[in-house]
mmCIF file of N, CA and C in Angstrom:
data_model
loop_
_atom_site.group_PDB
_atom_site.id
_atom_site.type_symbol
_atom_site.label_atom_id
_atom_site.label_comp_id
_atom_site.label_asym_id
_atom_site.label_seq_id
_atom_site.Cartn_x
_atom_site.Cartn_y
_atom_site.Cartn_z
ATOM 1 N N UNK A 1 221.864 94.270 130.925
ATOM 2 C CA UNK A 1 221.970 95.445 130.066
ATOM 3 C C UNK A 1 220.863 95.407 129.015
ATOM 4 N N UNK A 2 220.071 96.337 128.656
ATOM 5 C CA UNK A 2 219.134 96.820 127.983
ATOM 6 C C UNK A 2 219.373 97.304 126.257
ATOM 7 N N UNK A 3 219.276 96.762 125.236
ATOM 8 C CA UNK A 3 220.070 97.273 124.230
ATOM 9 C C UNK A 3 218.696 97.093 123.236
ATOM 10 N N UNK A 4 218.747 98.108 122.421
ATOM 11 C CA UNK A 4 217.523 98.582 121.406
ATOM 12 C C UNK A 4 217.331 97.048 120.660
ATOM 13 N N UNK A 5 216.011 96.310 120.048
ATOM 14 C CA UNK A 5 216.327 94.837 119.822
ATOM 15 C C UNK A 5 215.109 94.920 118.704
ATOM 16 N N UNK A 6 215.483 94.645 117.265
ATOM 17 C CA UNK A 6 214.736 94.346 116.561
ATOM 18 C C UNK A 6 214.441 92.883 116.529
ATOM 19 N N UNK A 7 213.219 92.621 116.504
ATOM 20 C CA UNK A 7 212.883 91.266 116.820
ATOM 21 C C UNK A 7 212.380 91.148 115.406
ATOM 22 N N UNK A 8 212.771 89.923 114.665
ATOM 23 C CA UNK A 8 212.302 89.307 113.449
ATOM 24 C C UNK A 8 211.498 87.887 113.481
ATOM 25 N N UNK A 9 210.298 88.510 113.406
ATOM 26 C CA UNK A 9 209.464 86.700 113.103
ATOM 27 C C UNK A 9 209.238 86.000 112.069
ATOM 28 N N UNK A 10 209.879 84.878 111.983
ATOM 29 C CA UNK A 10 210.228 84.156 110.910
ATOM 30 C C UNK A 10 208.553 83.254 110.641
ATOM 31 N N UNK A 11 208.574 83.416 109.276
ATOM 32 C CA UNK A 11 207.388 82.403 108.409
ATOM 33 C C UNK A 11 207.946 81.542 107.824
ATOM 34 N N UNK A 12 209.118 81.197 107.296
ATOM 35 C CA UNK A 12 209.566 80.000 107.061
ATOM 36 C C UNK A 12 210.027 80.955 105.571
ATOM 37 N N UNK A 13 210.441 82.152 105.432
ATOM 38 C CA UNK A 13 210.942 82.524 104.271
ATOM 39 C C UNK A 13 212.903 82.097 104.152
ATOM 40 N N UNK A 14 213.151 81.864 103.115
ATOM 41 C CA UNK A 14 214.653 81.802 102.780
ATOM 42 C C UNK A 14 215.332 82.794 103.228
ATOM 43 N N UNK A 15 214.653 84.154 103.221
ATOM 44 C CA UNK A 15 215.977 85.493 103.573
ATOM 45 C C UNK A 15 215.620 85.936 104.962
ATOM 46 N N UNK A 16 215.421 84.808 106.017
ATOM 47 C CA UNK A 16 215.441 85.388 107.255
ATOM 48 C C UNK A 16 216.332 86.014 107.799
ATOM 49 N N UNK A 17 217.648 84.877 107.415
ATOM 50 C CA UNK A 17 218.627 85.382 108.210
ATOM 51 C C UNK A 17 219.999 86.322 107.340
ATOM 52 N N UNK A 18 219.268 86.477 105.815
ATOM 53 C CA UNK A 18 219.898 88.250 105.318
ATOM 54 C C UNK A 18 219.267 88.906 106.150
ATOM 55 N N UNK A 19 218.118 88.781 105.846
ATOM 56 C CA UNK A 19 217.478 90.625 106.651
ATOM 57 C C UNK A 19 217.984 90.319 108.159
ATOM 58 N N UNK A 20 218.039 89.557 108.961
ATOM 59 C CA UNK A 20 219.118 89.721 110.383
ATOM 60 C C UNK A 20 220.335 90.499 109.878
ATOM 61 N N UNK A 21 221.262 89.095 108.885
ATOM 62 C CA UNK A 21 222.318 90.317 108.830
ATOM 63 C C UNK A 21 222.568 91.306 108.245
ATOM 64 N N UNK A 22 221.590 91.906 107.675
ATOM 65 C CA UNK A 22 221.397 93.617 107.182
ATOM 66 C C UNK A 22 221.105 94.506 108.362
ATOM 67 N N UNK A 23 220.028 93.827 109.287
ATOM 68 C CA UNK A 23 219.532 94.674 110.639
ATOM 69 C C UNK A 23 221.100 94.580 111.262
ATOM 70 N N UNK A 24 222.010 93.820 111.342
ATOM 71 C CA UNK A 24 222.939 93.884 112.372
ATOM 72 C C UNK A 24 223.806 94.796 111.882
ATOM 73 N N UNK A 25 223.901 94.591 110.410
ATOM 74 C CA UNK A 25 225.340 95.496 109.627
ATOM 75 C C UNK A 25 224.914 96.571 109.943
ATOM 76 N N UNK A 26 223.652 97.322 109.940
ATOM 77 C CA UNK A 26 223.219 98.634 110.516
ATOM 78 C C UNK A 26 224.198 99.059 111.892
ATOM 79 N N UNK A 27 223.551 98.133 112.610
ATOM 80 C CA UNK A 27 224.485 98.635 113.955
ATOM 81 C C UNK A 27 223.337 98.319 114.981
ATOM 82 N N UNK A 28 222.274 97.271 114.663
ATOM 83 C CA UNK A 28 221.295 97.063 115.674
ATOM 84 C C UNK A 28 221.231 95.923 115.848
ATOM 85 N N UNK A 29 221.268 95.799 117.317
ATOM 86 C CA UNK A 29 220.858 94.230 117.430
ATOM 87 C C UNK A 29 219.603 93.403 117.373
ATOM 88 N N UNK A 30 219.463 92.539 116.948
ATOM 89 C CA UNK A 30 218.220 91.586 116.402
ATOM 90 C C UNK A 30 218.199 90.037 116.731
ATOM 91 N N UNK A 31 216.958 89.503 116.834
ATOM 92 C CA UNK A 31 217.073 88.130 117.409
ATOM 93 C C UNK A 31 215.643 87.674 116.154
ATOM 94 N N UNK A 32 215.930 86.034 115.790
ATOM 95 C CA UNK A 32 214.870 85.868 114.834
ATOM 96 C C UNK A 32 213.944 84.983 115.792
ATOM 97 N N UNK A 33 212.832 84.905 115.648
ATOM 98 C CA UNK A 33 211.902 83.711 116.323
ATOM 99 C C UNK A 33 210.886 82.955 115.760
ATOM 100 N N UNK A 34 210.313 82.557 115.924
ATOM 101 C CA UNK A 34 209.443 81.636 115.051
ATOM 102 C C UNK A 34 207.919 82.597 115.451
ATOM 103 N N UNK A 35 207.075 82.702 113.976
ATOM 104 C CA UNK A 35 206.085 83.406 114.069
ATOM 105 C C UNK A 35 205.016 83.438 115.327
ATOM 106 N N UNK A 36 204.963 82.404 115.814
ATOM 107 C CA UNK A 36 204.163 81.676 116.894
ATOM 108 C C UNK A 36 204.746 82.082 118.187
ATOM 109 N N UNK A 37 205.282 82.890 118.366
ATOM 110 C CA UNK A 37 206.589 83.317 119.819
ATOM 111 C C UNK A 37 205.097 84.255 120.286
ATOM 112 N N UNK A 38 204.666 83.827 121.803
ATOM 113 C CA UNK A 38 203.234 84.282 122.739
ATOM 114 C C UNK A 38 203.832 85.557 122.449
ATOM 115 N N UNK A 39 202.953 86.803 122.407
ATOM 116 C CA UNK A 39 202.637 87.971 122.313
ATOM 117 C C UNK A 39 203.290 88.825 123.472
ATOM 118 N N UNK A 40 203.115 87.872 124.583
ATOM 119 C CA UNK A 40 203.543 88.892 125.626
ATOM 120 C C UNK A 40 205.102 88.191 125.512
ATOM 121 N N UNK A 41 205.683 87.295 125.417
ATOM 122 C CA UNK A 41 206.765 87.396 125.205
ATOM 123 C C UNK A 41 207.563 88.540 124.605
ATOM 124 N N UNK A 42 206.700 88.617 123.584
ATOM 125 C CA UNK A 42 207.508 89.853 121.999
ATOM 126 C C UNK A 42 207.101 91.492 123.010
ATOM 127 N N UNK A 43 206.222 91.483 124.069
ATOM 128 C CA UNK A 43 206.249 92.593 124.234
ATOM 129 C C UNK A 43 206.793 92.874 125.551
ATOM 130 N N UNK A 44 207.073 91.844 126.746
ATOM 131 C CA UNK A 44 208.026 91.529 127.609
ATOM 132 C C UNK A 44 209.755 92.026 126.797
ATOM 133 N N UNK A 45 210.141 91.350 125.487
ATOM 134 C CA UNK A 45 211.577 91.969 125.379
ATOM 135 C C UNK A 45 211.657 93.367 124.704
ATOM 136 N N UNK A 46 210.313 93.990 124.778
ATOM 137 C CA UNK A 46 210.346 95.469 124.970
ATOM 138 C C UNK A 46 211.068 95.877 123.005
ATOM 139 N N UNK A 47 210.600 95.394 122.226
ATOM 140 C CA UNK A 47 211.561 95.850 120.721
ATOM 141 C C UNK A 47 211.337 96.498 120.193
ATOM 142 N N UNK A 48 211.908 97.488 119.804
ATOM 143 C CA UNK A 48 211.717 98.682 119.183
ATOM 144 C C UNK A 48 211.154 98.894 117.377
ATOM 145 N N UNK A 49 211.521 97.781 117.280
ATOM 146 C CA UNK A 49 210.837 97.565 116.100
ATOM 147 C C UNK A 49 210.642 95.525 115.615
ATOM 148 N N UNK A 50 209.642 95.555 115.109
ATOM 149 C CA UNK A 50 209.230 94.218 114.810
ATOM 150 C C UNK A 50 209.226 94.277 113.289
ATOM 151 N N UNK A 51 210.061 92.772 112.824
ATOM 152 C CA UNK A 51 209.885 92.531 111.206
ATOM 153 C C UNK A 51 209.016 91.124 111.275
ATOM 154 N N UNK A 52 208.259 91.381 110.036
ATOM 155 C CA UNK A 52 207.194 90.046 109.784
ATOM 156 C C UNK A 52 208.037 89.876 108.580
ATOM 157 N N UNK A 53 208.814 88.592 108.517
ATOM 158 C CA UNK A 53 209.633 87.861 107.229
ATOM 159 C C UNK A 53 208.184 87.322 106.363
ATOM 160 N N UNK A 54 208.886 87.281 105.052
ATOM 161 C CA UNK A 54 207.923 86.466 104.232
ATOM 162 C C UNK A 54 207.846 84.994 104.721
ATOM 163 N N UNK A 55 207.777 84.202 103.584
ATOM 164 C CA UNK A 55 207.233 82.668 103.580
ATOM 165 C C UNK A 55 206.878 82.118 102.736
ATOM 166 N N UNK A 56 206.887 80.697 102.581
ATOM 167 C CA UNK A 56 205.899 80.367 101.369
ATOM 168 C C UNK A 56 204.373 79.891 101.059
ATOM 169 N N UNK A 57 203.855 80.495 102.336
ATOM 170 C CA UNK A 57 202.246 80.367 102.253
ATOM 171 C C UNK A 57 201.813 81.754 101.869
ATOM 172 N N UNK A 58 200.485 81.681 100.888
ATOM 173 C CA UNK A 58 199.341 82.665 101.158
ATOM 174 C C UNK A 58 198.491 82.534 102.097
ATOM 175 N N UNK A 59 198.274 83.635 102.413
ATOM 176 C CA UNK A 59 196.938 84.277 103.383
ATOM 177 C C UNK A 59 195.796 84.429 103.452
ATOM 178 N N UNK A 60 195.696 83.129 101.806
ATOM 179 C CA UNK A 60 194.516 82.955 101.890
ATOM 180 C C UNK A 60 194.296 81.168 101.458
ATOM 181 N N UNK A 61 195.382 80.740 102.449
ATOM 182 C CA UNK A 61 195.548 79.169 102.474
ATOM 183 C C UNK A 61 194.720 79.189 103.901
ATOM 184 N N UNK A 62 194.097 77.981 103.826
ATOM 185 C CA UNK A 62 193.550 77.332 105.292
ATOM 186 C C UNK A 62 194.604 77.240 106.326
ATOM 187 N N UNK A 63 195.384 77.462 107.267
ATOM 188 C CA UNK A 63 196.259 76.839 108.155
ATOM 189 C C UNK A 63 197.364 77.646 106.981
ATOM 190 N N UNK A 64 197.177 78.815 106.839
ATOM 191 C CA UNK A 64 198.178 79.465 106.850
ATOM 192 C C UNK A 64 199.129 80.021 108.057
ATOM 193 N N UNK A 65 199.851 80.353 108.334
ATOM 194 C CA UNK A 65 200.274 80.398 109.362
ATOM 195 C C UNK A 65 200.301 82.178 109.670
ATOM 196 N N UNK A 66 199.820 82.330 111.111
ATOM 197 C CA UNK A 66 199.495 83.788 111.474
ATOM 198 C C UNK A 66 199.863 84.364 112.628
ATOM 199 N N UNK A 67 200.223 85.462 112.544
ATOM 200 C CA UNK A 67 200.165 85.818 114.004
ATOM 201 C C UNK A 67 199.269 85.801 114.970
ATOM 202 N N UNK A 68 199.358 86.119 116.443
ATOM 203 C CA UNK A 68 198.112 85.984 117.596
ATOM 204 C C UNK A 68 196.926 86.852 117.050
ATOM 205 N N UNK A 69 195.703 86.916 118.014
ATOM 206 C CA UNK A 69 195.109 87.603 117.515
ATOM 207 C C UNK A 69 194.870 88.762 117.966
ATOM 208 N N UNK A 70 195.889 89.302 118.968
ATOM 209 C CA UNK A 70 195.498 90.494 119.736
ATOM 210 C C UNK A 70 197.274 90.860 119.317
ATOM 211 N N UNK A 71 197.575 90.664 118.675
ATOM 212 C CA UNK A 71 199.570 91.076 118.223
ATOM 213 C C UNK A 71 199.289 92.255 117.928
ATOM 214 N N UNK A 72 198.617 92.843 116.867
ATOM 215 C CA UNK A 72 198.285 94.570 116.455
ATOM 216 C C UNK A 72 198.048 95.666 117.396
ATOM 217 N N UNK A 73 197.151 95.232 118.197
ATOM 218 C CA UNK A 73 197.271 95.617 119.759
ATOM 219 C C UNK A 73 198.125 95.814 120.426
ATOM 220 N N UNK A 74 198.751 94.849 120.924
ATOM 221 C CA UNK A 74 199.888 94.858 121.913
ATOM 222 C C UNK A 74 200.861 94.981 121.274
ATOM 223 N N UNK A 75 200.979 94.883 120.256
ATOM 224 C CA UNK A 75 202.489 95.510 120.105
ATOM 225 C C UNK A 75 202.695 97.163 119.516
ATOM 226 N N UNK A 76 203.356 97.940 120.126
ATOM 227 C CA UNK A 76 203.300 99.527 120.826
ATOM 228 C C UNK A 76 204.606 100.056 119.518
ATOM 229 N N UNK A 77 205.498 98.838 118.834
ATOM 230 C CA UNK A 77 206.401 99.344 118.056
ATOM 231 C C UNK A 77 205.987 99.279 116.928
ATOM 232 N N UNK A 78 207.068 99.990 115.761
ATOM 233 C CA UNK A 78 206.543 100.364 114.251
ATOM 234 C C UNK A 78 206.777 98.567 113.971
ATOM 235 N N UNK A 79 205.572 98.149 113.029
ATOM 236 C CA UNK A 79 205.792 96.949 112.571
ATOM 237 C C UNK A 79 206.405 96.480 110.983
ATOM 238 N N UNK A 80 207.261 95.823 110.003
ATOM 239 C CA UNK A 80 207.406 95.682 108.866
ATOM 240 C C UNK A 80 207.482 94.819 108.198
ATOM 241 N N UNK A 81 206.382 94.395 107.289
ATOM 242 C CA UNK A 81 206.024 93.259 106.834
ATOM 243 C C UNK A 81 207.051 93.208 105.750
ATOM 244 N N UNK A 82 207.127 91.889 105.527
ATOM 245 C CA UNK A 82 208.025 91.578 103.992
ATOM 246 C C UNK A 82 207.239 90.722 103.348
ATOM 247 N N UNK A 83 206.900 90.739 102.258
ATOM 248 C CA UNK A 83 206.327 89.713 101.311
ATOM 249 C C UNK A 83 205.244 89.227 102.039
ATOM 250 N N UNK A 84 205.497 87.610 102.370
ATOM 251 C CA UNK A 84 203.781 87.316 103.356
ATOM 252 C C UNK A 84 203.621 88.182 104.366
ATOM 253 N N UNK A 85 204.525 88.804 104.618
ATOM 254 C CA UNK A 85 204.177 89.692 106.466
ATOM 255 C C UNK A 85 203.489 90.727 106.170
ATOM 256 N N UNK A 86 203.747 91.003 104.822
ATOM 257 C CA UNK A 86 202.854 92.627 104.327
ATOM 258 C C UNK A 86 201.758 92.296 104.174
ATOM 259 N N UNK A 87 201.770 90.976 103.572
ATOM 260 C CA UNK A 87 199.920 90.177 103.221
ATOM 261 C C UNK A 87 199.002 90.126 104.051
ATOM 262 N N UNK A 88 200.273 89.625 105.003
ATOM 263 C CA UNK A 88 199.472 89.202 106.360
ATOM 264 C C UNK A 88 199.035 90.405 107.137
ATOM 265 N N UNK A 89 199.621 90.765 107.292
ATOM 266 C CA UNK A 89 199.233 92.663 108.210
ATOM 267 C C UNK A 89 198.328 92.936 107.199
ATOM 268 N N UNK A 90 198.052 92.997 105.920
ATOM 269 C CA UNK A 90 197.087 93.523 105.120
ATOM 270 C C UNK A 90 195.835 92.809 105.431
ATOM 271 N N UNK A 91 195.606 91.677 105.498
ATOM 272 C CA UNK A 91 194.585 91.026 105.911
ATOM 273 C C UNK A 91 194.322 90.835 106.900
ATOM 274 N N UNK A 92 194.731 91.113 108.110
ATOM 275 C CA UNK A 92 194.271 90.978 109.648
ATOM 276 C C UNK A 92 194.016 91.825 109.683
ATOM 277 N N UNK A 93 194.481 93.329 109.079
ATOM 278 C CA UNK A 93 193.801 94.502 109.557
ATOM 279 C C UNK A 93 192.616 95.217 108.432
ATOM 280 N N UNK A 94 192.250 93.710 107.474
ATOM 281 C CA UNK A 94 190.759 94.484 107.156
ATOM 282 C C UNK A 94 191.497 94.467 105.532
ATOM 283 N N UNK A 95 192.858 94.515 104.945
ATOM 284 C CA UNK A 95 192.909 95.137 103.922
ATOM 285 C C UNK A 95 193.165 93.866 102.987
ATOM 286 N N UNK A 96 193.636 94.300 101.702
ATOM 287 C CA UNK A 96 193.531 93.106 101.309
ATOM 288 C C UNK A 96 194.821 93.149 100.318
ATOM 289 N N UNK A 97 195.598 91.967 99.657
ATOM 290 C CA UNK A 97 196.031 92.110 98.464
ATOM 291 C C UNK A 97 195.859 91.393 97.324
ATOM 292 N N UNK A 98 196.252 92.043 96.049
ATOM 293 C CA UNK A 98 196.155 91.237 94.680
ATOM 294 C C UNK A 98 197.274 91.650 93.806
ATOM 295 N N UNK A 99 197.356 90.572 93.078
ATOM 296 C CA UNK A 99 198.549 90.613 91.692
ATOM 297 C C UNK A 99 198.348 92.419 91.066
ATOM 298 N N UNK A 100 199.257 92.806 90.716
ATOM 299 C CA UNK A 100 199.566 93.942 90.084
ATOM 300 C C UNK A 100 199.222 93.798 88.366
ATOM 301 N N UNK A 101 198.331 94.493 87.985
ATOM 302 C CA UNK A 101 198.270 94.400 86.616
ATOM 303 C C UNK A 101 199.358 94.755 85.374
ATOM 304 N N UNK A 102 199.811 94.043 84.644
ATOM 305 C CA UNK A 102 200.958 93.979 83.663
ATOM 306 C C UNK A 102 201.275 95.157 82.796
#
């Protein structure tokens, strides 16, 4: 059976598994994986939407930890960064971030 599947890739943030159970209290089902899960895997279980969890690295650490390098590509669903995942999508695709002025 085929059922709509938000897939959440975990960076090693603390609220992985709230935002699961917020995606589930919705009424959708979701599975978490480790950021590093091959590309065609994530696009083999076909998900309708992808979350990038935060973490506690920046994105602009050496051996920060990242997604593939063809993930923006191949993946065909809406994507949603949280904290590092927003960083990270900001900087793989060219953009950038900084502290907010006070």
């Amino acid at each position: 059976m085929q059922h709509e599947l938000i897939l959440i890739l975990d960076f090693g943030s603390q609220y992985t598994q709230l935002i699961a159970r917020r995606v589930r209290e919705a009424g959708v089902y979701c599975e978490i994986h480790p950021f590093h899960l091959p590309v065609d895997e994530i696009v083999a279980k076909r998900p309708m939407g992808v979350i990038l969890s935060g973490g506690p690295s920046s994105v602009t650490e050496a051996g920060a930890p990242r997604v593939a390098e063809d993930f923006y590509r191949k993946i065909k669903a809406p994507i949603l960064g949280i904290c590092y995942g927003m960083q990270l999508a900001a900087a793989d695709l060219g953009g950038a971030s900084e502290p907010a002025e006070r």
